[in-house]
Amino acid sequence: MTPKQLESQARETLRKAADPKVAEGARMYFKRWEKVFFHGIRTPDLRLIERGLYQQVKGCWSHAEIVEFAGRMVRNRFNEEKAVGLIMLGRDWKRYERDLLATARGWLEEDRCGDWSLTDLLSTKVLAPLIRRFDGMEEEIREWWRAENLWVRRAGVVSFVPLVRDARYQELAYGAVTALAGDREDLIQKACGWLLREAGKKDEGRLEQYLLRQKNALGRTTVRYAIERFPEEKRKRLLAATRG
């Protein structure tokens, strides 16, 4: 079976599983300007469909064929179709090659993953394992923090979320937040807060000291997300101490 043939089968399977009520509910989690389209398939069902598709090509396809399938799927309209391609690509992390980073950035710049959920799926399931696999690749992500494209910037933050409990990535994670501290985009502030919150699970004291040093440099959304796990009194103190 070719990637084109599996794409056709995947799209037909997803279309048959569509539920308009689920699709309507999914849309409410996105900003009005985000161009999202849903068949209406719950996550457990989506993963079950993807698993069935993967079983048909497991052990048969090369890494290049899986990348091609993912590339075909992210060019389709519906989020579930894009997600199936990314989930399957995430399975093949042991065969990742360096040039996948440029491919993934292309998908982001072309708005093939043009909402927070798809960007985060790509970041956590594909980019994070890619960074871990190749020494020095995390340094290439630094350039993403200055990108004009919102999704590239967000991916440059979220890709460290699964990695930040590893001491090797703590410095880069804090560097990402510092570099993007002046970014007024709500989705960037939330991503930075999420990354800080995960960093705090590794070293809560370091997170607290970082927030106090930054004072009012960080957006309020970033700070609130970062301190969600703190006791109420500490949250209040940090919010007051970092207020501009």
mmCIF file of C-alpha atoms in Angstrom, residues 18 48 118 143 157 189 195 200 208 214 235 237:
data_model
loop_
_atom_site.group_PDB
_atom_site.id
_atom_site.type_symbol
_atom_site.label_atom_id
_atom_site.label_comp_id
_atom_site.label_asym_id
_atom_site.label_seq_id
_atom_site.Cartn_x
_atom_site.Cartn_y
_atom_site.Cartn_z
ATOM 1 C CA ALA A 18 -17.924 11.856 11.858
ATOM 2 C CA LEU A 48 -8.150 3.649 17.521
ATOM 3 C CA LEU A 118 -2.000 20.591 16.037
ATOM 4 C CA GLU A 143 15.974 30.570 15.851
ATOM 5 C CA VAL A 157 8.449 26.623 23.264
ATOM 6 C CA GLN A 189 2.130 33.520 26.832
ATOM 7 C CA LEU A 195 6.766 25.318 29.989
ATOM 8 C CA GLY A 200 8.948 23.870 38.199
ATOM 9 C CA GLU A 208 10.160 30.843 41.970
ATOM 10 C CA GLN A 214 11.838 38.730 35.900
ATOM 11 C CA ARG A 235 0.476 32.193 44.222
ATOM 12 C CA ARG A 237 2.559 36.509 46.819
#
